[in-house]
Amino acid sequence: MTQELFTPDPVSPSRKVTDTLPAIPTILDTIADPIFLTDAEGQWLYVNQACCDLFGLPSSTLLGPPDPDWLTHVGLDILQGSQGKAAATRAMQEREIALRDSESETRILAVKISVMATDAAIFLVHTLRDITHRVESEQRLQRESRRERLLGAIAKHLLQSMRPATLLERSMEEVRRFLEADRVLFYSLRPDNVGVIAEAVVPDQCSLKEILLEFTCFDPAELAQYQQGEVQVVEDVEAALLPEAFKKHLQAFDVQSYVAIPVIQAGSLLGLIYVHDCCHPRPWLPWEIASLKDVATQVGRALAQADLYTEVRKLNTELETQVEQRTRQFQQALDFEATLKRIADRVRDSLDESQILQTAVEELTGVLGAKGSNTALYDLEQGTSTIYYEYNESLPPYQGRVAQMEAFPEVYHQLLDGQYFQFCSKEPNPVRGHVAMFACPIRDDRGVLGDLWLINEKDYGFADQEIRLVQQVANQCAIAIRQARLYQASQAQVKELERLNQLKDDFLSTVSHELRTPVTSMRVALQLLGATLNQELNLNQELQKPKDSQHRVARYYTVLKEECEREISLINDLLDLQRLDGGNHPMTPQQINLASWLTGITNSFYERAQSRQQAVEIDLPATLPSVVSDQASLERVFAELLNNACKYTPPGETIAVTAIANRADQLLVTVANSGVQIPAGELPRIFDKFYRVPSADPWKQGGTGLGLALVQKLLMHIGGDIQVTSDRTGTAFKITLPLDMTLAV
């Protein structure tokens, strides 16, 4: 074996080493990295044990001049250039080499060539370090990086375009560059698009896009294999067992090697990715197949997303169409609502039937774009329908036309039943021709009042929304017409009531004046009678006695005088109320010091209250402001209230008068009495004319029932108000007075 590897040297190796080799430490034999030493001519002078293990040869065999064939076989021949450069420059040289080891496996080694010089010679020290795993890792990382760039580029194309054709074209070009192939194509198997739909090809090769559309050679078994995700790898088309027709077809386009990867998404076979090499047979590496599978997966997802995007766009288009339709309908509904509101506002403000009907037909014709419209009112007793108003631009007029309902039973029977309908007559109308018509009754809960007609082109059909609008307008018209008729009837009743009220006022005024004269004469006669009786029967002294011991004449005189005064008071109250109702009551505003004036009025009732064992209290603040009011009216108001308080307050109870300034422009005066309560059911009627609370007069004085009514009227005329409250503690009349009646009235 020594003779095969090395050339014989006439000089003994041991002697030569002894003569030329510097001292080499024995520790080099323990180093894990292979090391060998040569002289400038390339003769091996030293090897360590790791180097012997690498080549599988003993040191005795390796030392000496190496065989050039052996150097080439193991891959050391490429070091000759680096060795010569190191010897010439005496600088360390580094490089990587692919070297076959003792088991004929290729390893990647990093070689460092260092220079050792002595006086006698130059030596080269070769240190070998195995970097196979590192290089393989780097290559694997590079492949992974390229694969990630490929998938990233496809993903980028997916983001940039959702069109399947554009996406596939760009993806196929990325795959072709990645594998440095001659042609990459996508063959679609989807029913709606079979054939080559995307292709990337180098300039010197022809395109198969149109040609393969006419050539399919997939049998069911082959498609089933693809459906299961099987990959077809053909490294040499010439030597492969393929159908002869398919092989010739591939050879016609210089396809010498190819890979077919199925693209499957959600269990459905979408197509195949073909990668062609047209220059020579090609061994397809596992990592290339794995990368193609990843591409197929991503392309499948991209196609699914593109299909989904297409569906979404289609759905969006449909939704946009629906939204446009809904928007048009909504806008139409808004227009109809605005029209209905406008009609409702106008007919509500009008009590003229003609104006109501005119508004309805004008607004409806405009908003519905009809050729014309008219409205009629019925006379059910006569059985007629009269067109009161119409609105059209091109149709002949029908206003004022009277139709007998029995002449058109098929129309008016439905309308009288409250039904709407639309139709187009078979025979053209002599005046209107062929037109479409819609009829709607104008009815309320009491019956049908008339009808509303719309006229349009013969092919026009009134939509549900339009029909609802016409019905709502007809309902508004019915309400407005009924209100107008009720208003007319009520106006007639009001006029009749005004006439009757005037007759009543005239009667009361006449009666009051006619009664006043004889009653006044009676009062004068009574005064004369009293003077005569006083002279003859000492009447005044008789009247001082208790009633039971009075003379009959004195008792009769007292009754006659009281009834006369009562009649005079009644007549005066009636006349005052008559003047207040007619606005003829005289008023003279003047400034009144209310504190002193009210104190005087109240003090005038002290004697009467004491005679009935009633207490009178008055509480007026010193700062009570003056008022500008009618003094006569105020005097009548407070006199009546204090008179009532004395009349209805039981013995031992209290009558109180208070006043406060509750606002900057108002005063609140209260006249209250304890010991008497007005039932809650009687309070709302207490200010009615001729009304008296039953069983509330402990002194049995009687009265006309006009006092509180007169108080309320007087206060209203001077800008004031009166309220009453009553509970178990007593009754209180609260009077609100303006500080200046000229500003309040």
mmCIF file of C-alpha atoms in Angstrom, residues 258 299 340 365 368 386 461 606 691 700:
data_model
loop_
_atom_site.group_PDB
_atom_site.id
_atom_site.type_symbol
_atom_site.label_atom_id
_atom_site.label_comp_id
_atom_site.label_asym_id
_atom_site.label_seq_id
_atom_site.Cartn_x
_atom_site.Cartn_y
_atom_site.Cartn_z
ATOM 1 C CA TYR A 258 -41.280 17.436 -13.399
ATOM 2 C CA VAL A 299 -52.170 28.651 -2.706
ATOM 3 C CA LEU A 340 -98.945 63.398 5.237
ATOM 4 C CA THR A 365 -100.856 64.231 -7.152
ATOM 5 C CA LEU A 368 -97.097 60.286 -6.266
ATOM 6 C CA THR A 386 -120.424 64.985 -6.446
ATOM 7 C CA GLY A 461 -99.564 49.740 -10.484
ATOM 8 C CA TYR A 606 -116.096 93.622 65.910
ATOM 9 C CA TYR A 691 -125.556 77.997 45.588
ATOM 10 C CA LYS A 700 -130.127 80.793 60.411
#
